[in-house]
Amino acid sequence: MLSLQFIREHTDVVRKSLADRQTASGDAAIDEILRLDERRRALLAEVEALRAEQNAAGKQIGAAKDPVERQRLIDAMKSVSTRVDDLTPILGAIEGTLDGLVMEIPNIPDAATPYGKSEDANRVAKQHGEEYTDAWRKPHYVLGEALDIIDFERGVRLSGSRFYVLKGAGARLQRALIAFMLELHIDKHGYREMYLPAMVKEETMWHSGQLPKFRDNLYHDAEEDFWFVPTAEVPLTNMHGGEILEPGTLPLHYVAYTPCFRREKMSAGRDVRGIKRGHQFDKVEMYKFCEPERSADELEAMLEDALNVCRALDLRYRVIEICTGDLGFNAARTYDVEVWSSGLGEWLEVSSVSNCGEFQARRANIRFRREPGGKPEFPHTLNGSGLALPRTMIAVMENYQREDGSIDVPDVLLPFMGGIARIGADR
RNA sequence: GGAGGGGUCGCAUAGUGGCCGAGUGCGGGCGCCUGCUAAGCGCUUAUCCCGAGCUAAUCGGGAUCGAGGGUUCGAAUCCCUCCCCCUCCGCCA
């Protein structure tokens, strides 16, 4: 979130941010925030002055020996007490409203984020390999059913639309990808592996910025305060919630594999075919906490870490630089990574690598000290997929398919496949 | 799920209505002293918010004793609700 002080003192920057993000009601929201903030501070001054009076009187009353004098002082404070009781709920209500409004203001785009009105203005920053296909190439959902490694029908039987079952070598292929990605990030890229809760409390969703904006996209338990994570970014952000990290702690590089759950209400009817967009999917997520001045470099490094997965799998990829109009709520700067799938004949987003600046750290109240006794500062946080499994599966299946309908297993996955080098050939 | 115990300043503890934002010990920091990496002595030891100030040093005020409500002129202390931890029983991947 943004600090009230920042909104107050850099109102023009915030207004520009909202305009660049194509937020229609941005100005009205800022006006309301400024108005409430002014009222809040006026009321706060009054309440605090009264409290100071109470505190001072409290000491006198405590010290008063003469019962008559004592009673006189107590009676005198009753009106002050009443006034405080009157004002406090008003102040509380204003702070509540204000807090709610500020929570809905998105992060300020980084200066490096290009301006653009919508995703059409995103530009390809880097591309490795050209689009290609062949007449005989099939989409993964055809391959998957023919090889009996993806079962859509049974997924629907169990859970409804947007669910599927991976079977045999299909399930194993995904597990191999997960293991390969994790080990690459741990052993070669220096991340520390985390096994995380897939359900978190509501508060945690606010801290990482999923709430209130994306309430419609989240699943939660009807009876208890359990919310299903839509990405490991949520628990990872909160790993150090409320902490002040000691000098020498940063940077922290974490990697976690989790299932992710999304309602996908926004994309009803889109991408319904195949495994491209399900309510449940797996993802390996990278996450960093670092000093503010290092986050730009850390972002580039994280992008490379994601691309290294694509390279190791010999996938054709491109990097999309997200423009202001398409930037996510929490992000100041984002690269998307897409890989080419030769069966569907499209680029698939397998990763989104973002620098959130101090936006999430402020929400989750994560701070660090540069030196012992130093002033606490907010670290920057970064997150990136490394990678999302279903789309990586699609690309691998479609790009490694042979004309006879079998699928070669990429070399780097062989150690995890228990001797299966080709799916469908020796079944 | 049942019964009991407990949550106070980095750690350990003291504290049953005002002299407690909070004592003591340990740990950490600064300084003094001591003719040797010890002992001793003194000081210090959180975070956030509002205001003033050169968007400074700093100063004034407010808040925070698991969280939220309540009683009261006044709550770490009393009452209620919730959360978490520990012990035992039950159940269980």
Short mmCIF file of C-alpha atoms (C1' of nucleotides) in Angstrom, two decimals:
data_model
loop_
_atom_site.label_atom_id
_atom_site.label_comp_id
_atom_site.label_asym_id
_atom_site.label_seq_id
_atom_site.Cartn_x
_atom_site.Cartn_y
_atom_site.Cartn_z
CA MET A 1 0.00 0.00 0.00
CA LEU A 2 1.00 3.61 -0.27
CA SER A 3 1.54 5.64 2.86
CA LEU A 4 -0.93 8.38 3.64
CA GLN A 5 1.98 10.72 4.00
CA PHE A 6 3.13 9.90 0.48
CA ILE A 7 -0.35 10.45 -0.95
CA ARG A 8 -0.56 13.74 0.92
CA GLU A 9 2.86 15.02 -0.11
CA HIS A 10 3.10 13.58 -3.62
CA THR A 11 -0.49 13.78 -4.71
CA ASP A 12 0.46 14.58 -8.28
CA VAL A 13 2.58 11.43 -8.52
CA VAL A 14 -0.28 9.29 -7.26
CA ARG A 15 -2.78 10.92 -9.61
CA LYS A 16 -0.45 10.34 -12.55
CA SER A 17 0.03 6.74 -11.48
CA LEU A 18 -3.70 6.12 -11.49
CA ALA A 19 -4.13 7.88 -14.82
CA ASP A 20 -1.26 5.89 -16.37
CA ARG A 21 -2.88 2.72 -15.11
CA GLN A 22 -6.11 3.79 -16.81
CA THR A 23 -7.97 3.82 -13.49
CA ALA A 24 -11.10 5.77 -14.35
CA SER A 25 -12.15 6.81 -10.85
CA GLY A 26 -8.63 7.54 -9.63
CA ASP A 27 -8.97 11.28 -9.05
CA ALA A 28 -12.20 10.91 -7.12
CA ALA A 29 -10.63 8.30 -4.87
CA ILE A 30 -7.65 10.53 -4.14
CA ASP A 31 -9.88 13.52 -3.43
CA GLU A 32 -11.84 11.46 -0.93
CA ILE A 33 -8.70 10.17 0.73
CA LEU A 34 -7.27 13.66 1.14
CA ARG A 35 -10.53 14.96 2.53
CA LEU A 36 -10.84 12.15 5.07
CA ASP A 37 -7.20 12.41 6.01
CA GLU A 38 -7.63 16.06 6.85
CA ARG A 39 -10.64 15.32 9.03
CA ARG A 40 -8.79 12.47 10.63
CA ARG A 41 -5.83 14.57 11.61
CA ALA A 42 -8.00 17.35 13.00
CA LEU A 43 -9.96 14.88 15.10
CA LEU A 44 -6.82 13.07 16.14
CA ALA A 45 -5.29 16.28 17.44
CA GLU A 46 -8.40 16.96 19.47
CA VAL A 47 -8.64 13.46 20.92
CA GLU A 48 -4.96 13.36 21.76
CA ALA A 49 -5.14 16.71 23.51
CA LEU A 50 -8.01 15.39 25.62
CA ARG A 51 -6.09 12.24 26.39
CA ALA A 52 -3.11 14.28 27.47
CA GLU A 53 -5.45 16.15 29.80
CA GLN A 54 -6.77 12.86 31.19
CA ASN A 55 -3.28 11.53 31.73
CA ALA A 56 -2.19 14.63 33.58
CA ALA A 57 -5.33 14.65 35.71
CA GLY A 58 -4.90 10.97 36.41
CA LYS A 59 -1.57 11.64 38.06
CA GLN A 60 -3.10 14.41 40.20
CA ILE A 61 -6.00 12.25 41.29
CA GLY A 62 -3.68 9.44 42.19
CA ALA A 63 -1.58 11.77 44.28
CA ALA A 64 -4.48 13.64 45.89
CA LYS A 65 -4.75 12.93 49.61
CA ASP A 66 -7.75 15.02 50.49
CA PRO A 67 -10.92 13.05 49.57
CA VAL A 68 -12.92 16.20 48.81
CA GLU A 69 -10.28 17.56 46.50
CA ARG A 70 -9.94 14.14 44.95
CA GLN A 71 -13.65 13.91 44.23
CA ARG A 72 -13.65 17.39 42.76
CA LEU A 73 -10.93 16.39 40.31
CA ILE A 74 -12.76 13.21 39.37
CA ASP A 75 -15.98 15.08 38.70
CA ALA A 76 -14.10 17.59 36.59
CA MET A 77 -12.73 14.83 34.37
CA LYS A 78 -16.10 13.27 33.67
CA SER A 79 -16.91 15.73 30.90
CA VAL A 80 -13.52 15.15 29.31
CA SER A 81 -14.12 11.43 29.44
CA THR A 82 -17.52 11.84 27.82
CA ARG A 83 -16.04 13.97 25.06
CA VAL A 84 -13.39 11.34 24.36
CA ASP A 85 -16.06 8.66 24.26
CA ASP A 86 -17.99 10.75 21.73
CA LEU A 87 -15.06 11.42 19.45
CA THR A 88 -13.28 8.08 19.51
CA PRO A 89 -15.84 6.12 17.49
CA ILE A 90 -16.03 8.90 14.92
CA LEU A 91 -12.28 8.88 14.56
CA GLY A 92 -12.32 5.10 14.33
CA ALA A 93 -14.91 5.15 11.59
CA ILE A 94 -12.95 7.69 9.57
CA GLU A 95 -9.74 5.70 9.95
CA GLY A 96 -11.55 2.55 8.90
CA THR A 97 -12.97 4.14 5.77
CA LEU A 98 -9.69 5.79 4.96
CA ASP A 99 -7.77 2.56 5.40
CA GLY A 100 -10.17 0.77 3.09
CA LEU A 101 -9.73 3.40 0.40
CA VAL A 102 -5.95 3.43 0.63
CA MET A 103 -5.89 -0.36 0.43
CA GLU A 104 -7.51 -0.08 -2.99
CA ILE A 105 -4.90 2.26 -4.44
CA PRO A 106 -2.51 0.25 -6.62
CA ASN A 107 1.26 0.54 -6.57
CA ILE A 108 3.01 3.35 -8.44
CA PRO A 109 4.56 2.16 -11.70
CA ASP A 110 8.33 2.24 -11.77
CA ALA A 111 9.87 4.95 -13.94
CA ALA A 112 11.13 2.18 -16.22
CA THR A 113 7.65 0.81 -16.87
CA PRO A 114 6.58 1.99 -20.33
CA TYR A 115 3.37 3.93 -20.68
CA GLY A 116 0.54 2.15 -22.45
CA LYS A 117 -3.23 2.05 -22.33
CA SER A 118 -3.75 -1.68 -22.41
CA GLU A 119 -2.05 -4.99 -22.97
CA ASP A 120 -1.95 -4.16 -26.68
CA ALA A 121 0.76 -1.66 -25.82
CA ASN A 122 2.98 -4.24 -24.12
CA ARG A 123 6.14 -4.70 -26.09
CA VAL A 124 8.31 -7.70 -26.73
CA ALA A 125 11.58 -6.94 -24.99
CA LYS A 126 13.38 -10.09 -25.98
CA GLN A 127 12.65 -13.12 -28.12
CA HIS A 128 14.47 -16.40 -28.49
CA GLY A 129 13.28 -18.52 -31.42
CA GLU A 130 10.51 -18.06 -33.96
CA GLU A 131 6.95 -19.28 -34.06
CA TYR A 132 6.59 -22.58 -35.87
CA THR A 133 4.22 -25.47 -36.40
CA ASP A 134 3.59 -28.43 -38.66
CA ALA A 135 0.40 -29.76 -40.14
CA TRP A 136 0.73 -33.00 -38.19
CA ARG A 137 1.23 -31.30 -34.81
CA LYS A 138 -1.61 -31.69 -32.38
CA PRO A 139 -2.66 -29.66 -29.37
CA HIS A 140 -1.85 -31.14 -25.96
CA TYR A 141 -5.46 -32.04 -25.19
CA VAL A 142 -5.57 -34.31 -28.21
CA LEU A 143 -2.19 -35.79 -27.42
CA GLY A 144 -3.00 -36.13 -23.75
CA GLU A 145 -6.16 -38.12 -24.34
CA ALA A 146 -4.66 -40.25 -27.09
CA LEU A 147 -1.76 -41.19 -24.82
CA ASP A 148 -4.06 -41.54 -21.81
CA ILE A 149 -1.99 -39.14 -19.74
CA ILE A 150 -4.62 -36.40 -19.38
CA ASP A 151 -8.20 -37.32 -18.46
CA PHE A 152 -10.56 -34.39 -18.82
CA GLU A 153 -13.74 -36.39 -18.44
CA ARG A 154 -12.82 -37.76 -15.05
CA GLY A 155 -11.62 -34.39 -13.87
CA VAL A 156 -15.04 -32.99 -14.64
CA ARG A 157 -16.71 -35.98 -13.00
CA LEU A 158 -14.81 -35.33 -9.79
CA SER A 159 -14.93 -31.57 -9.63
CA GLY A 160 -16.62 -29.98 -12.62
CA SER A 161 -15.32 -27.87 -15.44
CA ARG A 162 -11.74 -26.60 -15.46
CA PHE A 163 -10.50 -29.70 -13.65
CA TYR A 164 -8.56 -32.61 -15.11
CA VAL A 165 -6.64 -35.65 -14.04
CA LEU A 166 -3.06 -36.30 -15.03
CA LYS A 167 -2.37 -40.00 -15.36
CA GLY A 168 0.70 -42.19 -15.40
CA ALA A 169 3.51 -40.62 -17.39
CA GLY A 170 1.54 -37.37 -17.55
CA ALA A 171 1.47 -37.00 -13.78
CA ARG A 172 5.07 -38.06 -13.66
CA LEU A 173 6.10 -35.55 -16.30
CA GLN A 174 4.61 -32.72 -14.29
CA ARG A 175 6.30 -33.96 -11.13
CA ALA A 176 9.59 -34.20 -13.02
CA LEU A 177 9.18 -30.60 -14.15
CA ILE A 178 8.51 -29.48 -10.58
CA ALA A 179 11.53 -31.34 -9.24
CA PHE A 180 13.74 -30.06 -12.04
CA MET A 181 12.68 -26.45 -11.56
CA LEU A 182 13.09 -26.56 -7.80
CA GLU A 183 16.52 -28.08 -7.99
CA LEU A 184 17.65 -25.60 -10.63
CA HIS A 185 16.59 -22.65 -8.50
CA ILE A 186 17.97 -24.12 -5.30
CA ASP A 187 21.28 -25.47 -6.58
CA LYS A 188 22.12 -23.10 -9.43
CA HIS A 189 20.29 -19.88 -8.59
CA GLY A 190 20.74 -19.82 -4.83
CA TYR A 191 17.15 -19.86 -3.60
CA ARG A 192 16.07 -21.47 -0.32
CA GLU A 193 13.19 -23.92 -0.62
CA MET A 194 10.03 -23.41 1.41
CA TYR A 195 7.14 -25.77 1.95
CA LEU A 196 4.16 -23.56 2.68
CA PRO A 197 0.54 -23.64 3.83
CA ALA A 198 -1.81 -23.59 0.85
CA MET A 199 -4.50 -22.07 3.03
CA VAL A 200 -3.95 -18.80 4.87
CA LYS A 201 -5.99 -16.48 7.02
CA GLU A 202 -7.78 -13.51 5.51
CA GLU A 203 -5.33 -11.01 6.97
CA THR A 204 -2.55 -12.67 5.01
CA MET A 205 -4.44 -12.07 1.77
CA TRP A 206 -4.64 -8.36 2.57
CA HIS A 207 -0.95 -8.12 3.28
CA SER A 208 0.14 -9.44 -0.07
CA GLY A 209 -2.44 -7.36 -1.89
CA GLN A 210 -4.88 -10.05 -3.06
CA LEU A 211 -7.60 -8.47 -0.96
CA PRO A 212 -9.63 -6.42 -1.36
CA LYS A 213 -9.13 -6.16 -5.12
CA PHE A 214 -9.31 -9.81 -6.12
CA ARG A 215 -11.88 -11.15 -3.71
CA ASP A 216 -13.88 -12.61 -6.58
CA ASN A 217 -10.97 -14.72 -7.68
CA LEU A 218 -10.33 -16.37 -4.31
CA TYR A 219 -11.69 -19.51 -2.72
CA HIS A 220 -12.22 -19.63 1.01
CA ASP A 221 -13.69 -21.92 3.62
CA ALA A 222 -17.25 -21.09 4.53
CA GLU A 223 -16.87 -21.80 8.24
CA GLU A 224 -13.31 -21.00 9.11
CA ASP A 225 -10.84 -18.30 8.32
CA PHE A 226 -9.02 -20.26 5.64
CA TRP A 227 -8.31 -18.79 2.24
CA PHE A 228 -6.84 -20.92 -0.56
CA VAL A 229 -3.71 -19.35 -1.97
CA PRO A 230 -3.95 -18.24 -5.62
CA THR A 231 -0.13 -18.19 -5.69
CA ALA A 232 2.72 -18.95 -3.29
CA GLU A 233 3.46 -15.24 -3.42
CA VAL A 234 0.83 -14.86 -0.70
CA PRO A 235 2.43 -16.96 2.04
CA LEU A 236 5.94 -15.99 0.90
CA THR A 237 5.18 -12.29 1.30
CA ASN A 238 3.97 -12.96 4.81
CA MET A 239 6.92 -15.12 5.82
CA HIS A 240 8.36 -12.08 7.58
CA GLY A 241 5.17 -10.15 8.22
CA GLY A 242 5.50 -7.77 11.16
CA GLU A 243 9.21 -8.46 11.53
CA ILE A 244 12.15 -6.11 11.58
CA LEU A 245 14.93 -8.01 9.85
CA GLU A 246 18.33 -7.68 11.49
CA PRO A 247 21.32 -6.26 9.61
CA GLY A 248 22.85 -8.81 7.29
CA THR A 249 19.61 -10.69 6.70
CA LEU A 250 18.95 -9.33 3.23
CA PRO A 251 18.75 -10.35 0.53
CA LEU A 252 16.45 -13.33 1.05
CA HIS A 253 15.75 -15.58 -1.92
CA TYR A 254 12.99 -18.13 -1.51
CA VAL A 255 11.50 -20.71 -3.83
CA ALA A 256 8.36 -22.73 -3.20
CA TYR A 257 6.23 -25.20 -5.02
CA THR A 258 2.51 -25.00 -4.20
CA PRO A 259 -0.82 -25.68 -5.74
CA CYS A 260 -2.71 -22.52 -6.65
CA PHE A 261 -6.46 -22.00 -6.61
CA ARG A 262 -8.36 -19.45 -8.64
CA ARG A 263 -12.02 -18.98 -9.40
CA GLU A 264 -11.31 -17.53 -12.84
CA LYS A 265 -14.61 -15.70 -12.85
CA MET A 266 -13.06 -12.92 -14.88
CA SER A 267 -12.18 -15.31 -17.66
CA ALA A 268 -15.44 -17.23 -17.83
CA GLY A 269 -15.66 -19.04 -21.13
CA ARG A 270 -12.06 -18.27 -22.08
CA ASP A 271 -9.33 -20.87 -22.39
CA VAL A 272 -11.73 -23.64 -21.45
CA ARG A 273 -10.10 -26.17 -23.71
CA GLY A 274 -7.19 -28.17 -22.35
CA ILE A 275 -5.18 -27.52 -19.21
CA LYS A 276 -4.27 -23.93 -19.92
CA ARG A 277 -6.49 -22.36 -17.29
CA GLY A 278 -7.82 -24.47 -14.43
CA HIS A 279 -9.21 -23.72 -11.00
CA GLN A 280 -6.29 -25.62 -9.53
CA PHE A 281 -2.79 -25.59 -10.91
CA ASP A 282 0.74 -26.04 -9.71
CA LYS A 283 3.46 -23.46 -9.73
CA VAL A 284 7.04 -23.04 -8.63
CA GLU A 285 7.40 -19.52 -7.30
CA MET A 286 10.50 -17.44 -6.68
CA TYR A 287 10.46 -14.64 -4.15
CA LYS A 288 12.97 -12.06 -2.95
CA PHE A 289 13.30 -9.53 -0.17
CA CYS A 290 16.09 -7.02 -0.79
CA GLU A 291 17.36 -3.54 -0.11
CA PRO A 292 15.51 -0.92 -2.18
CA GLU A 293 18.54 0.09 -4.20
CA ARG A 294 19.10 -3.49 -5.33
CA SER A 295 15.63 -4.41 -6.48
CA ALA A 296 16.06 -3.33 -10.11
CA ASP A 297 19.04 -5.66 -10.49
CA GLU A 298 17.31 -8.42 -8.56
CA LEU A 299 14.39 -8.18 -10.97
CA GLU A 300 16.65 -8.72 -13.98
CA ALA A 301 18.33 -11.64 -12.20
CA MET A 302 14.99 -13.22 -11.37
CA LEU A 303 13.88 -12.89 -14.99
CA GLU A 304 17.05 -14.72 -16.02
CA ASP A 305 16.29 -17.44 -13.47
CA ALA A 306 12.90 -17.94 -15.10
CA LEU A 307 14.37 -17.88 -18.59
CA ASN A 308 16.95 -20.48 -17.57
CA VAL A 309 14.11 -22.93 -17.07
CA CYS A 310 12.90 -22.26 -20.60
CA ARG A 311 16.44 -22.61 -21.95
CA ALA A 312 17.04 -25.87 -20.12
CA LEU A 313 13.83 -27.25 -21.63
CA ASP A 314 14.85 -25.86 -25.02
CA LEU A 315 11.63 -23.88 -25.36
CA ARG A 316 11.28 -20.84 -27.57
CA TYR A 317 10.49 -17.91 -25.39
CA ARG A 318 9.91 -14.20 -25.43
CA VAL A 319 9.88 -11.56 -22.72
CA ILE A 320 7.04 -9.07 -22.60
CA GLU A 321 7.53 -5.75 -20.89
CA ILE A 322 4.24 -4.88 -19.23
CA CYS A 323 3.00 -1.32 -19.77
CA THR A 324 1.31 0.90 -17.19
CA GLY A 325 -2.19 0.09 -18.39
CA ASP A 326 -1.68 -3.65 -17.95
CA LEU A 327 0.38 -3.63 -14.76
CA GLY A 328 -0.84 -5.74 -11.84
CA PHE A 329 -2.16 -4.11 -8.66
CA ASN A 330 0.93 -4.79 -6.54
CA ALA A 331 3.61 -4.37 -9.16
CA ALA A 332 5.78 -1.40 -10.03
CA ARG A 333 7.43 -3.21 -12.90
CA THR A 334 6.69 -6.55 -14.54
CA TYR A 335 8.06 -8.85 -17.21
CA ASP A 336 5.96 -11.69 -18.52
CA VAL A 337 7.65 -14.74 -19.96
CA GLU A 338 5.88 -16.59 -22.75
CA VAL A 339 6.83 -19.84 -24.40
CA TRP A 340 5.80 -20.98 -27.83
CA SER A 341 3.47 -23.95 -28.04
CA SER A 342 3.56 -25.52 -31.47
CA GLY A 343 0.30 -27.46 -31.13
CA LEU A 344 -1.96 -24.64 -30.02
CA GLY A 345 0.09 -22.27 -32.13
CA GLU A 346 0.31 -19.52 -29.56
CA TRP A 347 2.55 -17.93 -27.02
CA LEU A 348 1.71 -19.03 -23.48
CA GLU A 349 2.41 -17.00 -20.38
CA VAL A 350 4.43 -19.23 -18.08
CA SER A 351 5.82 -16.60 -15.76
CA SER A 352 5.24 -13.12 -14.52
CA VAL A 353 8.22 -11.52 -12.81
CA SER A 354 7.50 -8.40 -10.80
CA ASN A 355 9.16 -5.86 -8.59
CA CYS A 356 6.64 -4.66 -6.02
CA GLY A 357 8.95 -2.09 -4.44
CA GLU A 358 7.95 -1.46 -0.84
CA PHE A 359 4.23 -1.81 -1.61
CA GLN A 360 3.79 -5.28 -0.13
CA ALA A 361 6.36 -4.76 2.62
CA ARG A 362 4.37 -1.80 3.86
CA ARG A 363 1.10 -3.76 3.78
CA ALA A 364 2.63 -6.70 5.61
CA ASN A 365 4.71 -4.41 7.85
CA ILE A 366 8.05 -5.98 6.95
CA ARG A 367 11.10 -3.89 7.72
CA PHE A 368 14.86 -4.23 7.97
CA ARG A 369 17.78 -2.43 9.58
CA ARG A 370 20.96 -1.66 7.69
CA GLU A 371 23.00 -1.55 10.91
CA PRO A 372 22.40 -2.33 14.57
CA GLY A 373 20.16 0.34 16.04
CA GLY A 374 19.53 1.84 12.61
CA LYS A 375 16.15 3.15 11.51
CA PRO A 376 13.84 0.45 10.19
CA GLU A 377 13.18 0.68 6.45
CA PHE A 378 10.86 -1.19 4.15
CA PRO A 379 12.61 -3.74 1.93
CA HIS A 380 11.54 -4.28 -1.64
CA THR A 381 9.82 -7.51 -2.57
CA LEU A 382 9.92 -9.35 -5.88
CA ASN A 383 8.07 -12.37 -7.11
CA GLY A 384 8.21 -14.48 -10.21
CA SER A 385 6.94 -17.78 -11.45
CA GLY A 386 9.60 -20.27 -12.12
CA LEU A 387 7.43 -21.58 -13.82
CA ALA A 388 3.68 -22.26 -13.91
CA LEU A 389 3.27 -25.97 -14.56
CA PRO A 390 0.25 -26.44 -16.84
CA ARG A 391 1.52 -24.17 -19.58
CA THR A 392 5.01 -25.56 -19.32
CA MET A 393 3.43 -29.00 -19.66
CA ILE A 394 1.57 -27.83 -22.77
CA ALA A 395 4.73 -26.48 -24.38
CA VAL A 396 6.76 -29.58 -23.55
CA MET A 397 4.07 -31.97 -24.77
CA GLU A 398 3.38 -30.08 -27.96
CA ASN A 399 6.96 -29.20 -28.86
CA TYR A 400 8.42 -32.60 -28.00
CA GLN A 401 5.73 -34.58 -29.81
CA ARG A 402 6.69 -36.78 -32.73
CA GLU A 403 4.71 -37.35 -35.87
CA ASP A 404 3.75 -40.82 -34.59
CA GLY A 405 1.95 -39.24 -31.62
CA SER A 406 4.53 -40.06 -28.97
CA ILE A 407 6.31 -37.48 -26.84
CA ASP A 408 10.03 -37.34 -26.16
CA VAL A 409 11.03 -36.54 -22.62
CA PRO A 410 13.39 -33.54 -22.48
CA ASP A 411 16.91 -34.57 -21.50
CA VAL A 412 16.96 -32.55 -18.31
CA LEU A 413 13.88 -34.39 -17.06
CA LEU A 414 15.20 -37.89 -17.67
CA PRO A 415 16.69 -38.24 -14.16
CA PHE A 416 13.19 -37.78 -12.76
CA MET A 417 11.29 -40.04 -15.16
CA GLY A 418 12.31 -43.46 -13.92
CA GLY A 419 13.57 -44.66 -17.28
CA ILE A 420 10.79 -43.23 -19.42
CA ALA A 421 12.50 -41.46 -22.30
CA ARG A 422 9.51 -41.31 -24.60
CA ILE A 423 5.85 -41.25 -23.65
CA GLY A 424 3.65 -43.46 -25.81
CA ALA A 425 6.31 -45.50 -27.52
CA ASP A 426 6.76 -48.31 -25.05
CA ARG A 427 3.46 -48.22 -23.32
"C1'" G B 1 -13.42 -32.51 20.48
"C1'" G B 2 -12.91 -32.67 26.38
"C1'" A B 3 -10.15 -30.96 30.98
"C1'" G B 4 -6.49 -27.82 33.00
"C1'" G B 5 -2.43 -24.10 32.70
"C1'" G B 6 -0.47 -19.87 30.29
"C1'" G B 7 0.40 -15.35 26.81
"C1'" U B 8 4.29 -8.52 29.98
"C1'" C B 9 10.04 -4.67 26.83
"C1'" G B 10 15.63 -9.40 22.29
"C1'" C B 11 15.38 -13.71 26.27
"C1'" A B 12 13.82 -14.95 31.43
"C1'" U B 13 10.79 -12.97 34.95
"C1'" A B 14 8.16 -9.05 38.71
"C1'" G B 15 3.86 -6.62 38.68
"C1'" U B 16 -4.44 -7.67 41.28
"C1'" G B 17 -7.08 -0.20 39.64
"C1'" G B 18 -3.46 5.76 39.86
"C1'" C B 19 3.58 6.56 42.37
"C1'" C B 20 3.76 1.26 35.58
"C1'" G B 21 5.41 2.32 29.20
"C1'" A B 22 6.34 -0.86 33.05
"C1'" G B 23 11.04 -3.14 38.07
"C1'" U B 24 14.98 -7.00 38.18
"C1'" G B 25 18.42 -10.46 35.79
"C1'" C B 26 20.62 -11.95 31.20
"C1'" G B 27 21.84 -10.42 26.39
"C1'" G B 28 23.07 -5.96 23.11
"C1'" G B 29 25.17 -0.78 22.65
"C1'" C B 30 28.11 3.54 24.52
"C1'" G B 31 31.54 5.40 28.04
"C1'" C B 32 34.87 5.17 32.39
"C1'" C B 33 38.41 2.53 34.93
"C1'" U B 34 41.98 -1.28 35.28
"C1'" G B 35 49.67 -1.95 33.15
"C1'" C B 36 47.48 -7.78 29.84
"C1'" U B 37 40.39 -10.99 25.56
"C1'" A B 38 38.70 -10.89 33.18
"C1'" A B 39 36.25 -8.26 36.99
"C1'" G B 40 34.10 -3.51 38.33
"C1'" C B 41 31.37 1.24 37.67
"C1'" G B 42 27.99 4.57 35.01
"C1'" C B 43 24.66 5.39 31.11
"C1'" U B 44 21.69 3.20 27.48
"C1'" U B 45 18.41 -0.48 25.14
"C1'" A B 46 11.26 -0.87 21.16
"C1'" U B 47 7.79 0.50 17.37
"C1'" C B 48 4.03 3.44 15.21
"C1'" C B 49 1.03 7.99 14.79
"C1'" C B 50 0.07 13.53 15.29
"C1'" G B 51 2.35 18.36 15.80
"C1'" A B 52 6.68 21.75 15.77
"C1'" G B 53 11.44 22.00 13.30
"C1'" C B 54 15.59 23.21 7.34
"C1'" U B 55 10.97 16.57 4.16
"C1'" A B 56 17.65 17.75 9.87
"C1'" A B 57 19.31 17.01 14.77
"C1'" U B 58 15.82 17.28 18.24
"C1'" C B 59 11.53 18.59 21.07
"C1'" G B 60 6.14 18.16 22.70
"C1'" G B 61 1.88 14.95 22.69
"C1'" G B 62 -0.66 10.22 21.81
"C1'" A B 63 -0.77 4.81 21.26
"C1'" U B 64 1.07 -0.13 22.06
"C1'" C B 65 1.76 -5.40 28.41
"C1'" G B 66 -1.70 -11.77 22.48
"C1'" A B 67 -6.29 -9.22 19.67
"C1'" G B 68 -10.97 -6.78 20.13
"C1'" G B 69 -14.86 -4.93 23.20
"C1'" G B 70 -16.69 -3.37 28.26
"C1'" U B 71 -16.55 -1.19 33.48
"C1'" U B 72 -14.00 3.45 35.44
"C1'" C B 73 -12.20 10.16 36.17
"C1'" G B 74 -8.22 6.45 35.34
"C1'" A B 75 -6.78 -0.72 33.36
"C1'" A B 76 -0.85 -4.70 32.25
"C1'" U B 77 -4.03 -5.10 36.54
"C1'" C B 78 -11.47 -6.17 36.92
"C1'" C B 79 -15.40 -8.31 33.21
"C1'" C B 80 -16.72 -10.44 28.17
"C1'" U B 81 -15.46 -12.51 23.28
"C1'" C B 82 -11.77 -14.34 20.17
"C1'" C B 83 -6.71 -16.04 18.86
"C1'" C B 84 -2.30 -18.57 20.03
"C1'" C B 85 0.98 -21.77 23.07
"C1'" C B 86 1.76 -25.81 26.75
"C1'" U B 87 0.09 -30.51 29.56
"C1'" C B 88 -3.25 -34.72 29.81
"C1'" C B 89 -7.41 -37.51 27.47
"C1'" G B 90 -10.01 -38.70 22.86
"C1'" C B 91 -9.50 -39.06 17.53
"C1'" C B 92 -6.35 -39.44 13.36
"C1'" A B 93 -3.06 -38.94 7.60
#
